[in-house]
Coordinates of C-alpha atoms in Angstrom, one line a residue:
M1 CA 54.1 -76.7 101.2
M2 CA 54.2 -78.9 98.1
H3 CA 55.7 -78.4 94.7
T4 CA 52.9 -78.4 92.0
G5 CA 52.8 -77.9 88.3
Y6 CA 50.6 -78.4 85.2
N7 CA 50.7 -80.8 82.3
P8 CA 51.0 -78.3 79.3
V9 CA 49.2 -80.7 76.9
L10 CA 46.2 -81.0 79.1
V11 CA 46.2 -77.2 79.8
V12 CA 46.1 -76.5 76.0
L13 CA 43.3 -79.2 75.7
S14 CA 41.3 -77.5 78.4
V15 CA 41.5 -74.1 76.8
A16 CA 40.6 -75.5 73.4
I17 CA 37.5 -77.2 74.9
A18 CA 36.5 -73.9 76.6
I19 CA 36.8 -72.0 73.3
L20 CA 34.9 -74.6 71.3
A21 CA 32.2 -74.8 74.0
A22 CA 31.9 -71.0 74.0
Y23 CA 31.5 -71.0 70.2
V24 CA 28.8 -73.7 70.2
A25 CA 27.0 -71.9 73.0
L26 CA 27.1 -68.6 71.2
D27 CA 25.8 -70.2 68.1
L28 CA 23.0 -72.1 69.8
G29 CA 22.1 -69.2 72.2
G30 CA 21.9 -66.8 69.2
R31 CA 19.0 -68.9 67.8
V32 CA 16.9 -68.7 70.9
R33 CA 15.1 -65.4 70.2
G34 CA 14.3 -66.2 66.6
A35 CA 13.0 -69.7 67.4
A36 CA 9.4 -70.7 67.4
P37 CA 7.8 -71.0 70.9
G38 CA 8.0 -74.8 70.8
Q39 CA 11.7 -74.8 69.8
R40 CA 12.9 -72.0 72.1
W41 CA 13.4 -74.2 75.2
A42 CA 15.2 -76.8 73.1
W43 CA 17.8 -74.2 72.0
V44 CA 18.1 -72.9 75.6
A45 CA 18.7 -76.5 76.8
G46 CA 21.3 -77.0 74.0
A47 CA 23.1 -73.8 74.8
A48 CA 23.1 -74.6 78.5
L49 CA 24.5 -78.1 77.9
A50 CA 27.1 -76.8 75.5
M51 CA 28.3 -73.9 77.7
G52 CA 27.8 -75.6 81.1
G53 CA 29.1 -78.9 80.0
G54 CA 32.0 -77.4 78.1
I55 CA 33.0 -75.3 81.0
W56 CA 32.8 -78.2 83.4
S57 CA 34.9 -80.4 81.0
M58 CA 37.5 -77.6 80.8
H59 CA 37.5 -77.4 84.6
F60 CA 37.8 -81.2 85.0
I61 CA 40.6 -81.5 82.5
G62 CA 42.3 -78.5 84.0
M63 CA 42.2 -80.2 87.4
L64 CA 43.6 -83.4 85.8
A65 CA 46.3 -81.3 84.3
F66 CA 47.3 -80.3 87.9
E67 CA 50.4 -82.2 89.0
M68 CA 51.5 -82.4 92.6
G69 CA 52.9 -85.9 93.0
L70 CA 50.1 -87.2 95.2
P71 CA 47.3 -89.7 94.4
I72 CA 44.0 -87.9 93.6
A73 CA 40.5 -89.3 93.7
Y74 CA 37.2 -87.7 93.1
H75 CA 33.9 -87.9 95.0
L76 CA 31.4 -89.1 92.4
G77 CA 28.4 -87.3 93.9
L78 CA 30.2 -83.9 94.3
T79 CA 31.7 -84.2 90.8
F80 CA 28.3 -84.8 89.3
L81 CA 26.8 -82.0 91.4
S82 CA 29.4 -79.6 90.0
L83 CA 28.3 -80.5 86.4
L84 CA 24.6 -79.9 87.4
I85 CA 25.5 -76.5 88.8
A86 CA 27.3 -75.5 85.6
V87 CA 24.4 -76.6 83.3
A88 CA 21.6 -75.3 85.5
A89 CA 23.2 -71.9 86.1
T90 CA 23.9 -71.5 82.4
G91 CA 20.4 -72.6 81.4
V92 CA 18.7 -70.2 83.8
A93 CA 20.9 -67.4 82.6
F94 CA 20.1 -68.2 78.9
A95 CA 16.4 -68.5 79.6
W96 CA 16.3 -65.2 81.5
V97 CA 18.2 -63.2 78.8
S98 CA 16.3 -64.7 75.9
R99 CA 12.8 -63.6 77.0
A100 CA 10.7 -61.7 74.4
A101 CA 10.6 -58.5 76.6
T102 CA 14.2 -58.6 77.7
A103 CA 16.4 -55.6 77.6
Q104 CA 20.1 -55.1 77.5
A105 CA 20.1 -54.4 81.2
D106 CA 18.9 -58.0 81.8
V107 CA 22.4 -59.2 81.0
L108 CA 23.5 -57.5 84.2
V109 CA 21.3 -60.0 86.0
S110 CA 21.9 -63.2 84.0
G111 CA 25.6 -62.6 83.6
P112 CA 26.4 -62.5 87.3
L113 CA 24.0 -65.5 87.8
M114 CA 26.0 -67.5 85.3
G115 CA 29.3 -66.3 86.6
L116 CA 28.4 -67.3 90.2
G117 CA 27.2 -70.7 88.9
V118 CA 30.5 -71.2 87.1
A119 CA 32.4 -70.3 90.3
G120 CA 30.2 -72.6 92.3
M121 CA 30.9 -75.4 89.8
H122 CA 34.6 -74.8 90.1
Y123 CA 34.8 -74.8 93.9
T124 CA 32.4 -77.7 94.2
G125 CA 34.7 -79.6 91.8
M126 CA 37.6 -78.7 94.0
A127 CA 35.7 -80.0 97.1
A128 CA 35.2 -83.3 95.2
M129 CA 39.0 -83.8 95.2
H130 CA 40.3 -86.4 97.7
V131 CA 44.1 -85.7 98.2
P132 CA 46.2 -86.7 101.2
S133 CA 47.1 -83.1 102.0
N134 CA 45.7 -80.0 103.6
L135 CA 43.9 -77.4 101.3
A136 CA 43.7 -73.7 102.0
Y137 CA 42.5 -70.8 99.9
S138 CA 43.6 -67.2 99.4
P139 CA 40.5 -65.0 99.8
V140 CA 41.9 -62.3 97.6
I141 CA 42.6 -64.7 94.7
V142 CA 39.3 -66.5 95.2
A143 CA 37.5 -63.1 94.9
A144 CA 39.5 -62.4 91.8
S145 CA 38.5 -65.7 90.2
V146 CA 34.8 -65.0 90.9
A147 CA 35.1 -61.6 89.4
I148 CA 36.7 -63.1 86.3
A149 CA 33.8 -65.6 86.1
V150 CA 31.1 -63.0 86.4
S151 CA 32.8 -60.7 83.9
A152 CA 33.4 -63.5 81.4
A153 CA 29.8 -64.7 81.7
T154 CA 28.3 -61.3 81.3
A155 CA 30.4 -60.6 78.3
A156 CA 29.4 -64.0 76.8
L157 CA 25.7 -63.4 77.2
W158 CA 26.0 -59.8 75.8
L159 CA 27.8 -61.2 72.8
T160 CA 25.4 -64.1 72.4
F161 CA 22.3 -61.9 71.7
R162 CA 24.0 -59.6 69.3
Q163 CA 24.2 -60.2 65.5
H164 CA 27.5 -61.7 64.6
G165 CA 29.4 -62.7 61.5
V166 CA 31.4 -65.9 61.7
W167 CA 34.7 -64.2 62.4
Q168 CA 33.2 -62.0 65.0
K169 CA 31.7 -65.1 66.7
L170 CA 35.1 -66.9 66.6
L171 CA 36.8 -63.9 68.2
A172 CA 34.1 -63.7 70.9
A173 CA 34.3 -67.4 71.5
A174 CA 38.1 -67.2 71.8
A175 CA 37.9 -64.3 74.3
M176 CA 35.2 -66.2 76.3
G177 CA 37.2 -69.4 76.3
V178 CA 40.4 -67.8 77.4
S179 CA 38.5 -65.8 80.1
V180 CA 36.8 -69.0 81.5
A181 CA 40.2 -70.8 81.5
G182 CA 41.7 -67.8 83.2
M183 CA 39.0 -68.0 85.9
H184 CA 39.8 -71.7 86.4
Y185 CA 43.5 -71.4 86.7
T186 CA 43.1 -68.3 88.9
G187 CA 40.9 -70.4 91.2
M188 CA 43.5 -73.1 91.2
A189 CA 46.2 -70.5 92.1
A190 CA 44.1 -69.6 95.1
A191 CA 44.5 -73.1 96.5
T192 CA 47.5 -74.1 98.6
F193 CA 48.2 -77.8 99.3
T194 CA 50.3 -79.0 102.3
A195 CA 51.4 -82.6 102.2
E196 CA 50.5 -84.8 105.2
G197 CA 53.3 -87.3 104.7
S198 CA 56.7 -87.5 103.1
G199 CA 55.2 -87.6 99.5
A200 CA 54.8 -90.3 96.9
H201 CA 57.3 -92.5 95.1
A202 CA 58.4 -91.6 91.6
T203 CA 57.0 -94.8 90.1
H204 CA 53.6 -94.1 91.7
V205 CA 53.7 -90.5 90.3
A206 CA 54.5 -91.7 86.8
A207 CA 51.7 -94.2 86.9
L208 CA 49.3 -91.7 88.3
G209 CA 50.2 -89.1 85.6
Q210 CA 49.5 -91.6 82.8
G211 CA 46.1 -92.4 84.4
Q212 CA 45.2 -88.7 84.6
Q213 CA 46.1 -88.2 81.0
D214 CA 43.9 -91.1 79.9
L215 CA 41.0 -89.9 81.9
A216 CA 41.4 -86.3 80.5
L217 CA 41.4 -87.7 77.0
Y218 CA 38.2 -89.7 77.7
V219 CA 36.5 -86.6 79.0
A220 CA 37.7 -84.5 76.2
A221 CA 36.6 -87.0 73.6
A222 CA 33.1 -87.2 75.1
T223 CA 32.9 -83.4 75.3
F224 CA 34.0 -83.0 71.7
A225 CA 31.4 -85.6 70.6
I226 CA 28.7 -83.7 72.4
L227 CA 29.8 -80.3 71.0
F228 CA 30.0 -81.9 67.5
L229 CA 26.4 -83.1 67.7
A230 CA 25.3 -79.6 68.9
L231 CA 27.1 -78.0 66.0
L232 CA 25.5 -80.6 63.6
A233 CA 22.1 -79.7 64.9
S234 CA 22.9 -76.0 64.5
S235 CA 24.1 -76.6 61.0
I236 CA 20.9 -78.5 60.1
D237 CA 18.9 -75.6 61.5
Q238 CA 20.9 -73.1 59.6
Q239 CA 20.2 -75.0 56.4
R240 CA 16.5 -74.9 57.2
I241 CA 16.7 -71.2 57.8
Q242 CA 18.5 -70.6 54.6
A243 CA 16.0 -72.7 52.7
E244 CA 13.2 -70.6 54.3
H245 CA 15.0 -67.4 53.4
R246 CA 15.4 -68.6 49.8
A247 CA 11.7 -69.5 49.6
S248 CA 10.8 -66.2 51.2
E249 CA 13.0 -64.3 48.7
A250 CA 11.4 -66.2 45.8
R251 CA 7.9 -65.4 47.1
F252 CA 8.9 -61.7 47.5
R253 CA 10.3 -61.5 44.0
A254 CA 7.2 -63.2 42.6
A255 CA 5.0 -60.7 44.5
I256 CA 7.1 -57.8 43.0
Q257 CA 6.6 -59.2 39.5
A258 CA 2.9 -59.7 40.1
V259 CA 2.5 -56.0 40.8
R260 CA 4.7 -55.0 37.9
G261 CA 7.3 -53.8 40.3
V262 CA 11.1 -53.4 40.0
L263 CA 13.1 -54.4 43.1
W264 CA 16.4 -52.6 43.9
T265 CA 18.8 -52.2 46.8
N266 CA 21.1 -49.3 47.9
D267 CA 23.9 -49.2 50.4
A268 CA 23.5 -47.5 53.8
E269 CA 24.5 -44.1 52.3
G270 CA 21.8 -44.5 49.6
R271 CA 24.1 -45.3 46.7
M272 CA 23.1 -48.0 44.2
V273 CA 25.9 -50.6 44.2
G274 CA 26.3 -54.2 43.0
D275 CA 24.2 -56.1 40.6
Q276 CA 20.7 -54.6 40.1
P277 CA 19.0 -56.9 37.5
G278 CA 15.5 -55.4 37.9
W279 CA 16.7 -51.8 37.4
A280 CA 19.0 -52.8 34.5
A281 CA 16.1 -54.7 32.8
L282 CA 13.9 -51.6 33.1
T283 CA 16.2 -48.9 32.1
G284 CA 18.8 -50.7 30.0
Q285 CA 21.6 -49.1 32.2
T286 CA 24.8 -51.0 32.8
P287 CA 26.2 -51.3 36.4
A288 CA 28.8 -48.7 35.5
E289 CA 25.9 -46.3 34.4
Y290 CA 23.6 -46.8 37.4
E291 CA 26.3 -47.1 40.1
G292 CA 26.1 -44.5 42.9
Y293 CA 23.7 -41.9 41.8
G294 CA 24.0 -42.7 38.1
W295 CA 20.4 -44.1 38.2
A296 CA 19.2 -40.5 38.3
S297 CA 20.1 -40.1 34.6
A298 CA 17.2 -42.4 33.8
V299 CA 14.7 -40.2 35.6
H300 CA 12.8 -37.5 33.6
P301 CA 14.8 -34.3 33.4
D302 CA 11.9 -32.3 35.0
E303 CA 11.9 -34.6 38.0
V304 CA 15.5 -35.7 38.5
R305 CA 16.4 -32.8 40.9
S306 CA 13.4 -33.3 43.1
S307 CA 13.9 -37.0 43.2
V308 CA 17.6 -36.8 44.2
E309 CA 16.8 -34.1 46.8
A310 CA 14.0 -36.2 48.3
W311 CA 16.1 -39.3 48.3
T312 CA 19.0 -37.6 50.0
A313 CA 16.7 -36.1 52.7
T314 CA 15.1 -39.5 53.3
V315 CA 18.5 -41.2 53.8
A316 CA 19.6 -38.5 56.2
A317 CA 16.3 -38.8 58.1
R318 CA 16.4 -42.6 58.2
R319 CA 12.7 -42.9 57.3
D320 CA 10.6 -44.6 54.6
F321 CA 10.9 -43.2 51.1
V322 CA 7.7 -42.5 49.2
H323 CA 7.9 -40.7 45.9
E324 CA 6.7 -40.6 42.3
H325 CA 8.6 -39.9 39.1
R326 CA 8.9 -40.8 35.5
V327 CA 11.6 -43.2 34.3
R328 CA 12.9 -43.8 30.8
S329 CA 12.4 -47.4 30.0
R330 CA 14.7 -49.6 27.8
D331 CA 12.5 -48.8 24.7
G332 CA 12.9 -45.0 25.2
T333 CA 9.4 -44.4 26.5
W334 CA 8.7 -42.6 29.8
R335 CA 6.8 -44.6 32.4
H336 CA 5.3 -43.3 35.6
F337 CA 6.4 -45.1 38.8
A338 CA 5.5 -45.0 42.5
I339 CA 8.5 -45.6 44.7
H340 CA 8.6 -47.1 48.2
A341 CA 11.9 -47.8 49.9
V342 CA 12.6 -48.9 53.5
P343 CA 15.8 -49.0 55.5
I344 CA 17.0 -52.4 56.7
L345 CA 18.6 -52.2 60.2
D346 CA 21.2 -54.4 61.8
G347 CA 21.2 -55.6 65.4
A348 CA 22.7 -52.3 66.6
G349 CA 20.0 -50.2 64.9
A350 CA 22.3 -48.9 62.2
I351 CA 21.1 -48.9 58.6
R352 CA 22.6 -51.9 56.7
E353 CA 21.0 -51.2 53.3
W354 CA 17.9 -49.9 51.6
V355 CA 15.4 -52.0 49.8
G356 CA 13.0 -50.3 47.4
V357 CA 10.4 -51.1 44.7
H358 CA 9.4 -49.1 41.6
T359 CA 5.8 -49.9 40.8
D360 CA 4.5 -49.0 37.3
I361 CA 1.4 -46.8 37.7
T362 CA 1.5 -45.4 34.1
E363 CA -1.9 -46.8 33.2
Q364 CA -3.4 -45.6 36.5
R365 CA -2.1 -42.1 35.9
E366 CA -3.3 -42.1 32.3
A367 CA -6.7 -43.2 33.4
E368 CA -6.8 -40.5 36.1
A369 CA -5.8 -37.9 33.5
E370 CA -8.6 -39.1 31.2
L371 CA -11.1 -39.0 34.0
R372 CA -10.0 -35.5 34.9
D373 CA -10.5 -34.5 31.3
S374 CA -13.9 -36.1 31.2
N375 CA -14.9 -34.4 34.4
E376 CA -13.7 -31.0 33.1
E377 CA -15.6 -31.6 29.9
L378 CA -18.7 -32.5 31.8
Q379 CA -18.3 -29.4 34.0
R380 CA -18.0 -27.2 30.9
Y381 CA -21.0 -28.9 29.3
A382 CA -23.1 -28.5 32.4
Y383 CA -22.1 -24.8 32.5
I384 CA -22.9 -24.2 28.9
V385 CA -26.2 -26.1 28.9
S386 CA -27.4 -24.5 32.1
H387 CA -26.3 -21.0 30.8
D388 CA -28.1 -21.6 27.5
L389 CA -31.2 -22.8 29.1
R390 CA -31.6 -19.6 31.0
A391 CA -32.1 -17.6 27.8
P392 CA -35.3 -19.3 26.7
L393 CA -36.4 -19.5 30.3
V394 CA -36.1 -15.7 30.6
N395 CA -38.4 -15.5 27.5
V396 CA -40.9 -17.9 29.1
M397 CA -40.9 -15.8 32.3
G398 CA -41.3 -12.6 30.2
F399 CA -44.2 -13.9 28.2
T400 CA -45.8 -15.3 31.3
S401 CA -45.9 -11.8 32.8
E402 CA -47.5 -10.5 29.5
L403 CA -50.1 -13.2 29.8
E404 CA -50.8 -12.1 33.3
E405 CA -51.5 -8.6 32.0
T406 CA -53.5 -10.0 29.1
R407 CA -55.6 -12.0 31.4
Q408 CA -57.0 -8.9 33.0
E409 CA -57.9 -7.5 29.5
V410 CA -59.6 -10.8 28.6
A411 CA -61.6 -10.7 31.8
R412 CA -62.8 -7.2 31.1
T413 CA -63.7 -8.1 27.5
M414 CA -65.6 -11.2 28.5
R415 CA -67.2 -9.6 31.5
D416 CA -70.8 -10.4 30.3
H417 CA -70.0 -13.8 28.9
P418 CA -71.6 -16.7 30.8
E419 CA -68.3 -18.6 31.0
A420 CA -66.2 -15.6 31.9
T421 CA -65.6 -16.8 35.5
R422 CA -64.6 -20.4 34.5
I423 CA -62.3 -19.1 31.7
D424 CA -60.6 -16.7 34.1
A425 CA -60.1 -19.4 36.7
D426 CA -58.6 -21.8 34.0
L427 CA -56.2 -19.1 32.8
G428 CA -55.1 -18.4 36.4
E429 CA -54.5 -22.0 37.1
A430 CA -52.5 -22.5 33.9
L431 CA -50.4 -19.4 34.6
G432 CA -49.8 -20.7 38.1
F433 CA -48.5 -24.0 36.8
I434 CA -46.2 -22.2 34.3
K435 CA -44.8 -19.9 37.0
A436 CA -44.2 -22.9 39.4
A437 CA -42.4 -24.8 36.6
V438 CA -40.3 -21.8 35.7
T439 CA -39.4 -21.3 39.3
R440 CA -38.5 -25.0 39.7
M441 CA -36.5 -24.8 36.4
E442 CA -34.6 -21.7 37.6
S443 CA -33.7 -23.3 40.9
L444 CA -32.4 -26.5 39.1
I445 CA -30.3 -24.4 36.7
A446 CA -28.9 -22.4 39.6
A447 CA -28.0 -25.6 41.4
I448 CA -26.2 -27.0 38.3
L449 CA -24.3 -23.7 37.8
R450 CA -23.3 -23.7 41.5
L451 CA -22.1 -27.2 41.4
S452 CA -20.2 -26.6 38.1
R453 CA -18.4 -23.6 39.6
E454 CA -17.5 -25.6 42.7
G455 CA -16.1 -28.3 40.5
R456 CA -13.7 -25.9 38.9
R457 CA -12.4 -24.6 42.2
A458 CA -8.8 -25.7 43.2
F459 CA -8.6 -27.2 46.7
Q460 CA -6.2 -25.6 49.2
A461 CA -5.2 -28.0 52.0
E462 CA -4.7 -26.6 55.5
A463 CA -4.7 -28.0 59.1
L464 CA -8.3 -27.9 60.5
D465 CA -9.4 -28.0 64.1
M466 CA -12.5 -30.1 63.5
T467 CA -14.1 -29.5 66.9
A468 CA -14.0 -25.7 66.4
L469 CA -15.0 -26.0 62.7
V470 CA -18.1 -28.1 63.4
Q471 CA -19.0 -26.1 66.4
G472 CA -19.0 -23.0 64.3
L473 CA -21.3 -24.5 61.8
A474 CA -23.7 -25.6 64.5
D475 CA -23.7 -22.1 66.0
A476 CA -24.5 -20.6 62.6
Q477 CA -27.6 -22.9 62.5
R478 CA -28.6 -22.3 66.1
H479 CA -31.8 -20.4 65.1
Q480 CA -33.1 -23.3 63.1
T481 CA -32.1 -25.8 65.8
D482 CA -33.8 -23.8 68.5
A483 CA -36.9 -23.4 66.3
A484 CA -37.0 -27.2 65.9
G485 CA -36.6 -27.7 69.7
A486 CA -33.4 -29.8 69.1
S487 CA -30.0 -30.0 70.6
V488 CA -26.6 -30.5 68.9
T489 CA -23.8 -32.3 70.8
I490 CA -20.3 -32.2 69.4
A491 CA -17.5 -34.3 70.8
R492 CA -14.7 -32.2 72.3
D493 CA -11.9 -34.3 70.9
L494 CA -12.7 -34.5 67.2
P495 CA -9.3 -35.3 65.5
G496 CA -7.8 -32.6 63.3
I497 CA -7.3 -33.2 59.6
V498 CA -5.5 -31.5 56.7
A499 CA -8.0 -30.7 54.0
D500 CA -9.7 -27.9 52.1
R501 CA -11.6 -25.8 54.6
L502 CA -14.4 -24.7 52.3
A503 CA -15.1 -28.2 51.1
V504 CA -15.2 -29.6 54.6
E505 CA -17.4 -26.8 55.8
Q506 CA -19.9 -27.5 52.9
I507 CA -19.9 -31.2 53.7
F508 CA -20.7 -30.8 57.4
A509 CA -23.0 -27.8 57.0
N510 CA -25.1 -29.8 54.5
L511 CA -25.3 -32.8 56.8
L512 CA -26.2 -30.7 59.9
D513 CA -28.8 -28.8 57.9
N514 CA -30.4 -32.1 56.8
A515 CA -30.4 -33.5 60.3
V516 CA -32.3 -30.4 61.6
K517 CA -34.6 -30.3 58.6
Y518 CA -35.8 -33.9 58.8
L519 CA -36.2 -34.3 62.6
D520 CA -39.4 -35.9 63.9
P521 CA -41.6 -33.3 65.5
A522 CA -43.1 -36.0 67.7
R523 CA -40.0 -36.1 70.0
P524 CA -37.2 -33.8 71.0
G525 CA -34.5 -33.7 68.4
R526 CA -31.0 -34.9 69.2
I527 CA -28.0 -34.5 66.9
T528 CA -24.5 -35.7 67.7
V529 CA -21.2 -35.4 66.0
A530 CA -18.4 -37.9 67.0
A531 CA -15.3 -39.3 65.4
T532 CA -13.1 -42.4 65.6
G533 CA -9.7 -43.2 64.1
V534 CA -9.7 -46.0 61.5
S535 CA -6.9 -47.8 59.7
G536 CA -4.9 -46.3 56.9
G537 CA -4.4 -42.9 58.6
R538 CA -8.1 -42.0 58.3
V539 CA -10.8 -40.6 60.6
R540 CA -14.5 -41.5 60.5
F541 CA -16.9 -38.7 61.5
D542 CA -20.4 -39.8 62.4
I543 CA -23.3 -37.2 62.2
A544 CA -26.3 -39.0 63.9
D545 CA -29.8 -37.8 64.6
N546 CA -33.1 -39.3 65.9
G547 CA -35.2 -37.9 63.1
R548 CA -37.6 -39.5 60.6
G549 CA -35.1 -42.0 59.2
I550 CA -34.6 -43.2 55.6
A551 CA -36.1 -46.4 54.1
V552 CA -33.5 -49.1 53.3
R553 CA -34.5 -49.0 49.6
D554 CA -33.6 -45.3 49.5
H555 CA -30.1 -45.5 51.2
A556 CA -28.3 -45.4 47.9
R557 CA -30.7 -43.1 46.1
V558 CA -30.2 -40.2 48.5
F559 CA -26.7 -39.6 47.0
E560 CA -28.1 -39.4 43.4
L561 CA -28.4 -36.1 41.6
F562 CA -32.0 -34.6 41.8
R563 CA -33.2 -37.6 43.8
R564 CA -35.0 -37.3 47.2
S565 CA -36.6 -39.8 49.5
G566 CA -39.6 -39.8 51.9
V567 CA -42.3 -37.2 52.2
Q568 CA -41.5 -34.1 50.1
D569 CA -42.6 -31.5 52.7
R570 CA -39.3 -29.7 52.9
P571 CA -37.8 -27.4 50.2
G572 CA -34.8 -28.7 48.2
E573 CA -33.6 -29.7 44.8
G574 CA -32.2 -33.1 45.6
I575 CA -28.6 -31.9 44.9
G576 CA -27.2 -31.5 48.4
L577 CA -26.1 -35.1 49.2
A578 CA -24.9 -35.6 45.7
H579 CA -22.7 -32.6 46.1
V580 CA -21.5 -33.8 49.5
K581 CA -20.5 -37.2 48.1
A582 CA -18.6 -35.6 45.3
L583 CA -16.7 -33.4 47.7
V584 CA -15.9 -36.3 50.0
R585 CA -14.6 -38.3 47.1
S586 CA -12.5 -35.4 45.9
L587 CA -10.9 -35.2 49.3
G588 CA -9.9 -38.9 49.1
G589 CA -12.7 -40.1 51.4
R590 CA -16.0 -41.9 51.4
I591 CA -19.5 -41.4 52.8
D592 CA -22.1 -44.0 53.9
V593 CA -25.5 -44.0 55.6
T594 CA -27.2 -46.2 58.1
S595 CA -30.8 -45.4 58.9
E596 CA -34.1 -46.8 60.1
L597 CA -37.5 -45.4 59.5
G598 CA -38.8 -43.7 62.7
A599 CA -35.5 -44.2 64.5
G600 CA -33.0 -41.8 63.0
T601 CA -30.1 -41.6 60.6
T602 CA -26.3 -41.6 60.8
F603 CA -24.1 -40.3 58.0
G604 CA -20.5 -41.6 58.2
V605 CA -17.8 -39.4 56.6
T606 CA -14.3 -41.0 56.4
L607 CA -11.5 -38.6 55.5
P608 CA -7.7 -39.0 55.5
R609 CA -6.0 -37.2 58.4
K610 CA -3.5 -35.8 55.9
V611 CA -3.8 -35.1 52.2
A612 CA -0.7 -35.6 50.1
T613 CA 0.5 -32.5 48.4
D614 CA 0.5 -34.2 45.0
Q615 CA -3.2 -35.2 45.6
V616 CA -4.2 -31.6 46.4
R617 CA -2.3 -30.4 43.4
R618 CA -4.0 -32.9 41.1
A619 CA -7.4 -32.7 42.6
G620 CA -9.6 -32.6 39.6
P621 CA -13.1 -31.2 39.1
V622 CA -15.8 -32.5 41.3
S623 CA -17.9 -35.1 39.4
L624 CA -21.5 -34.1 38.8
A625 CA -22.5 -37.8 38.7
A626 CA -21.1 -38.4 42.2
E627 CA -21.4 -42.2 41.8

């Protein structure tokens, strides 16, 4: 057995290198996932070189710190191989754990891989030692050193791909460095050296110690230089990221200003804290006034309670906040704002803060109010006009009946007149024209009154099973469908929506009725109803037929009031599709038509899956114009 010891200066130097290497590797490795595809491998290589090279340097200096009074030489090939093992194992581990689809469980694969690589590096480096002595290992201590290496590497990778502040990263690097150094010195403790001869002379030992110290300093200097360059590259990249963040923030603020929005932030509990220049400029409140929930004092008294309750519920539910309320501006006027706020999460999934925008929609709401007033006035006007037109129309109908009776008296009186037959025929024809015109006028007035009453109806939103609803409408028209020799096919998986039942029934009943009415008698009729989801939380329903079709020039006209297209051989007033379009728009949707003469027609009705409560409450009268 030989007496051995360590140079304390070199031991401290080895631990310092391990800690610095761990810090650099943590910093470089943390940039891997956020890097562009072309830069990802560069950061993986940098992290592998920093971690693997730093651990190898710590190991080599730690071995140089080992003093046992015998000359020590190193096999160049095995020493270089130990460096390659450290860098390669670290690089593979970093590459594996930094994949886009990686999960936290992948650390349990890459961590042991890196740890075994570090252990392999250590014992390969030990094998590179040429010492005039016999070397033996304690299996238990060797196993302990490998366990330390695997645990330290797993912890390092887990920490690398978590978000860290500077102090957290320093603590993690210190823990990692000390653990790696602990693995090395545990591995050294597993080795037992037995001298082959009587030992070395003291003068030789002193000279050997000075040479080891010099070599350790050279290795440490080279390692520090490499790690410094890695930190410099990281610092340059950090400056680039900060510049991009500043530019992105400037673009974001410019975008907010472009849409007349006010940007604000709240803490994780939903309280307004810190400097809020946008909110202060809007309301004139000071930080002491808007801090916490003080901002609510600038909200309209009628809406402050609902706003606070909605915001509190949103914060508790950790979801996006969408709301509207009026805010008192700096000049004392009330402005209407739409609010949208989203939670910002940290790496662990916890809310770090809230970022929201108040967008001024005062002009929009005023325009909507004016439009509702105009529509209501139009509805009242249509009701009054159609009602007043009925009075003279009744008189015309009454006098027409009297003329019918008078016609018989005239015929008896002029029985012997040579033109009696012609005069009676002319009177009959004139009365027929009058009666047809009166009937047509009556139907138009009835249609206007019906549409006017529909426009004043308040919509009631409810969840609708669209497959059952449309099937029920088709069943109600089965007699007409069978008479036309047609079939109606309804998809079994029509998406449900939330809307006014009566309005939706009127829309689809009208479209199905038109499809049956205008089928081509030359071929069996086929009518299909299908649906597809579209962007924006909407559903498009397609009602398609193989009927007569509509000429391209009439595609827009069919939605105009009292306008019809094609051959007029079917009864109607030209009000149905205008009514359908008005209803669809009132539900927040749109309708379009694609058709080809002789091939068929498809009406596409796009409706929102859900109608906001505020939209239902504010749903104004259905516009008669239906543009």
